Short mmCIF file of C-alpha atoms in Angstrom, two decimals:
data_model
loop_
_atom_site.label_atom_id
_atom_site.label_comp_id
_atom_site.label_asym_id
_atom_site.label_seq_id
_atom_site.Cartn_x
_atom_site.Cartn_y
_atom_site.Cartn_z
CA ALA A 1 33.60 51.53 -21.67
CA GLN A 2 35.93 48.59 -22.08
CA SER A 3 35.06 44.94 -22.53
CA VAL A 4 36.52 41.55 -23.34
CA ALA A 5 34.96 38.63 -25.18
CA GLN A 6 36.14 35.05 -24.91
CA PRO A 7 33.96 33.37 -27.53
CA GLU A 8 34.63 29.78 -26.42
CA ASP A 9 33.40 28.53 -23.04
CA GLN A 10 35.47 25.38 -23.45
CA VAL A 11 38.48 24.26 -25.47
CA ASN A 12 39.46 20.61 -25.68
CA VAL A 13 42.77 19.45 -27.11
CA ALA A 14 44.95 16.36 -27.02
CA GLU A 15 48.26 16.49 -25.18
CA GLY A 16 51.05 17.51 -27.52
CA ASN A 17 48.74 19.41 -29.87
CA PRO A 18 48.70 23.20 -30.22
CA LEU A 19 46.43 25.11 -27.86
CA THR A 20 44.69 28.38 -28.74
CA VAL A 21 42.36 30.36 -26.49
CA LYS A 22 40.65 33.28 -28.21
CA CYS A 23 40.15 36.80 -26.89
CA THR A 24 38.83 39.99 -28.48
CA TYR A 25 38.61 43.34 -26.75
CA SER A 26 37.06 46.78 -26.94
CA VAL A 27 38.67 49.82 -25.28
CA SER A 28 39.05 53.54 -25.76
CA GLY A 29 42.65 54.45 -26.25
CA ASN A 30 45.61 52.12 -26.11
CA PRO A 31 44.89 48.68 -24.66
CA TYR A 32 46.80 46.96 -21.90
CA LEU A 33 46.07 43.26 -22.30
CA PHE A 34 46.55 40.39 -19.86
CA TRP A 35 46.14 36.63 -19.65
CA TYR A 36 45.67 34.68 -16.43
CA VAL A 37 45.19 31.06 -15.45
CA GLN A 38 43.15 29.83 -12.51
CA TYR A 39 43.16 26.38 -10.95
CA PRO A 40 40.16 25.26 -8.82
CA ASN A 41 39.68 27.31 -5.63
CA ARG A 42 42.88 29.26 -6.26
CA GLY A 43 43.71 32.84 -7.06
CA LEU A 44 44.68 34.06 -10.50
CA GLN A 45 48.16 33.41 -11.83
CA PHE A 46 49.54 35.96 -14.25
CA LEU A 47 50.72 34.49 -17.57
CA LEU A 48 51.64 37.44 -19.76
CA LYS A 49 50.78 40.99 -20.72
CA TYR A 50 50.94 43.36 -23.66
CA ILE A 51 51.61 47.00 -22.92
CA THR A 52 53.53 48.19 -25.95
CA GLY A 53 56.23 46.97 -28.33
CA ASP A 54 56.38 43.62 -30.10
CA ASN A 55 53.02 42.18 -31.01
CA LEU A 56 54.13 38.68 -30.01
CA VAL A 57 54.40 38.41 -26.23
CA LYS A 58 56.03 35.45 -24.51
CA GLY A 59 54.99 34.51 -21.00
CA SER A 60 55.14 31.86 -18.32
CA TYR A 61 54.92 28.07 -18.82
CA GLY A 62 55.56 28.26 -22.58
CA PHE A 63 52.53 30.42 -23.36
CA GLU A 64 52.54 33.27 -25.83
CA ALA A 65 49.98 35.70 -27.21
CA GLU A 66 49.74 37.83 -30.31
CA PHE A 67 48.36 41.34 -30.22
CA ASN A 68 46.45 42.19 -33.39
CA LYS A 69 45.29 45.78 -33.39
CA SER A 70 43.27 45.61 -36.60
CA GLN A 71 41.30 42.61 -35.38
CA THR A 72 41.28 43.82 -31.73
CA SER A 73 42.39 40.37 -30.66
CA PHE A 74 44.87 38.92 -28.18
CA HIS A 75 44.74 35.13 -28.59
CA LEU A 76 46.68 32.93 -26.19
CA LYS A 77 48.72 30.10 -27.70
CA LYS A 78 50.90 27.19 -26.67
CA PRO A 79 52.63 25.07 -29.29
CA SER A 80 52.35 21.79 -27.39
CA ALA A 81 49.73 21.44 -24.64
CA LEU A 82 50.24 19.47 -21.43
CA VAL A 83 47.63 17.77 -19.27
CA SER A 84 48.70 20.15 -16.49
CA ASP A 85 47.55 23.09 -18.65
CA SER A 86 43.95 22.07 -17.94
CA ALA A 87 42.48 25.06 -16.10
CA LEU A 88 40.33 28.17 -16.45
CA TYR A 89 41.86 30.98 -18.52
CA PHE A 90 40.91 34.64 -18.37
CA CYS A 91 41.71 37.47 -20.75
CA ALA A 92 41.54 41.05 -19.41
CA VAL A 93 41.94 44.59 -20.72
CA SER A 94 42.78 47.91 -19.11
CA SER A 95 43.23 51.41 -20.49
CA ASN A 96 45.74 52.54 -17.87
CA ASP A 97 43.05 53.85 -15.54
CA TYR A 98 43.31 51.30 -12.70
CA LYS A 99 40.31 49.36 -14.02
CA LEU A 100 40.70 45.85 -15.37
CA SER A 101 37.82 44.25 -17.30
CA PHE A 102 37.74 40.47 -17.57
CA GLY A 103 36.27 38.04 -20.03
CA ALA A 104 33.99 35.29 -18.76
CA GLY A 105 36.74 32.72 -18.98
CA THR A 106 37.54 29.66 -21.09
CA THR A 107 37.89 26.21 -19.57
CA VAL A 108 40.74 24.30 -21.18
CA THR A 109 40.84 20.53 -21.00
CA VAL A 110 43.90 18.71 -22.27
CA ARG A 111 43.36 14.96 -22.62
CA ALA A 112 46.20 12.49 -22.31
CA ASP B 1 58.87 36.40 -0.28
CA GLY B 2 56.74 39.30 -1.45
CA GLY B 3 53.11 38.69 -2.07
CA ILE B 4 49.46 39.15 -1.18
CA THR B 5 47.74 37.30 1.63
CA GLN B 6 44.01 36.97 2.11
CA SER B 7 42.27 35.62 5.15
CA PRO B 8 40.35 33.59 5.90
CA LYS B 9 40.35 31.16 2.98
CA TYR B 10 36.75 30.12 3.71
CA LEU B 11 34.15 32.23 5.49
CA PHE B 12 30.58 31.48 6.45
CA ARG B 13 28.09 34.16 7.37
CA LYS B 14 24.51 34.22 8.46
CA GLU B 15 22.11 36.44 6.60
CA GLY B 16 21.97 39.95 8.04
CA GLN B 17 25.54 39.92 9.36
CA ASN B 18 28.42 42.09 8.20
CA VAL B 19 31.72 40.36 7.56
CA THR B 20 35.22 41.70 6.84
CA LEU B 21 37.70 40.09 4.47
CA SER B 22 41.37 40.77 5.00
CA CYS B 23 43.93 41.62 2.31
CA GLU B 24 47.57 42.39 3.07
CA GLN B 25 50.46 42.98 0.65
CA ASN B 26 54.18 43.39 1.27
CA LEU B 27 55.05 44.39 -2.29
CA ASN B 28 55.09 48.11 -1.47
CA HIS B 29 52.41 48.69 -4.10
CA ASP B 30 50.40 51.88 -4.06
CA ALA B 31 47.26 50.48 -5.71
CA MET B 32 45.02 47.74 -4.35
CA TYR B 33 41.82 46.19 -5.70
CA TRP B 34 38.93 43.95 -4.74
CA TYR B 35 37.21 41.69 -7.28
CA ARG B 36 34.27 39.37 -7.03
CA GLN B 37 34.15 36.14 -9.02
CA ASP B 38 30.95 34.29 -9.84
CA PRO B 39 30.73 31.17 -12.03
CA GLY B 40 30.59 32.01 -15.74
CA GLN B 41 31.00 35.76 -15.23
CA GLY B 42 34.70 36.32 -14.84
CA LEU B 43 35.86 38.86 -12.27
CA ARG B 44 34.12 42.15 -11.52
CA LEU B 45 35.72 45.13 -9.81
CA ILE B 46 34.20 46.10 -6.44
CA TYR B 47 36.52 48.84 -5.15
CA TYR B 48 40.02 50.06 -5.82
CA SER B 49 42.46 52.32 -4.05
CA GLN B 50 45.21 54.26 -5.78
CA ILE B 51 46.84 55.50 -2.60
CA VAL B 52 46.45 55.45 1.17
CA ASN B 53 43.30 57.14 2.50
CA ASP B 54 41.70 57.18 -0.94
CA PHE B 55 39.47 54.69 -2.74
CA GLN B 56 36.96 54.59 -5.58
CA LYS B 57 33.93 52.49 -6.42
CA GLY B 58 34.23 49.89 -9.10
CA ASP B 59 31.44 48.36 -11.15
CA ILE B 60 29.60 46.57 -8.33
CA ALA B 61 30.26 48.55 -5.12
CA GLU B 62 26.71 48.44 -3.72
CA GLY B 63 26.58 46.54 -0.43
CA TYR B 64 30.34 46.70 0.10
CA SER B 65 32.67 49.07 1.94
CA VAL B 66 36.45 49.41 2.19
CA SER B 67 39.13 51.36 4.02
CA ARG B 68 42.76 52.11 3.22
CA GLU B 69 44.42 53.36 6.38
CA LYS B 70 47.74 51.67 5.66
CA LYS B 71 49.57 51.09 2.40
CA GLU B 72 49.79 47.34 2.94
CA SER B 73 46.18 46.72 3.97
CA PHE B 74 42.86 47.00 2.11
CA PRO B 75 40.05 45.23 4.02
CA LEU B 76 36.66 44.66 2.41
CA THR B 77 33.44 44.61 4.42
CA VAL B 78 30.48 42.78 2.97
CA THR B 79 27.44 44.39 4.55
CA SER B 80 23.96 43.03 5.07
CA ALA B 81 22.86 45.29 2.20
CA GLN B 82 24.64 43.05 -0.30
CA LYS B 83 21.81 40.93 -1.64
CA ASN B 84 23.80 38.00 -2.98
CA PRO B 85 27.18 37.92 -1.24
CA THR B 86 28.05 34.26 -1.78
CA ALA B 87 31.07 34.39 -4.11
CA PHE B 88 34.84 34.07 -4.40
CA TYR B 89 36.60 37.33 -3.51
CA LEU B 90 40.03 38.20 -4.88
CA CYS B 91 42.34 40.97 -3.80
CA ALA B 92 45.03 42.39 -6.07
CA SER B 93 47.72 45.04 -6.03
CA SER B 94 49.82 46.96 -8.53
CA PRO B 95 52.63 49.52 -8.48
CA GLY B 96 50.74 51.94 -10.72
CA PRO B 97 47.64 52.45 -12.85
CA TRP B 98 48.15 49.29 -14.88
CA PRO B 99 46.52 46.60 -12.79
CA GLY B 100 47.26 43.03 -13.46
CA GLU B 101 50.08 40.94 -12.20
CA TYR B 102 49.55 40.31 -8.52
CA PHE B 103 46.54 38.53 -7.06
CA GLY B 104 45.92 36.99 -3.67
CA PRO B 105 44.73 33.39 -3.17
CA GLY B 106 41.11 34.45 -2.57
CA THR B 107 38.42 34.09 0.10
CA ARG B 108 35.32 32.03 -0.53
CA LEU B 109 32.35 33.55 1.26
CA THR B 110 29.19 31.53 1.78
CA VAL B 111 26.03 32.98 3.25
CA LEU B 112 24.01 30.42 5.17
#
């Protein structure tokens, strides 16, 4: 079985400060890891993914994530948050078997 | 533009009625997926299809049915057997067994 944990329901940061959204995973075999963002009543927007290669993955809108195999983590980061980054963020894991397991989501609020 | 369309955006159903949600993609992807989203629970996989005329149950298939007669279409029927169908339904597609990058805008189903 595979699973994802997002330990923080909410993250609050000031605009211009660094943003980190945490994610840990459990999977048999090699993990395929994803981050998504969702705005109210909208579908998911893909931010970035880790399949193989460099542990630091760069994605859309200035986001990046670091794959840490020993800690089974894939935290999402942005060096300088914007008010427009306020949204719901999901981490997900797959083991290349068509099934994607999602975390419960983290609500990010960036205050001006 | 390539993408995934879902219709309708909002759907209301009376208890005891079946209802069908549409999902169409023009990305030429072999695999398609249906997810259900409830507040605080992330997304859960209902059904997925790796290829035309084939589909498999996901984690919460009870009370749902699908068909895959065409590569570009993967409709989901919510039957009267689904005990709590009010939710946000998301369709996705992928070119192979690594789901993740392409999601539709979603259909919000409300049972009256």
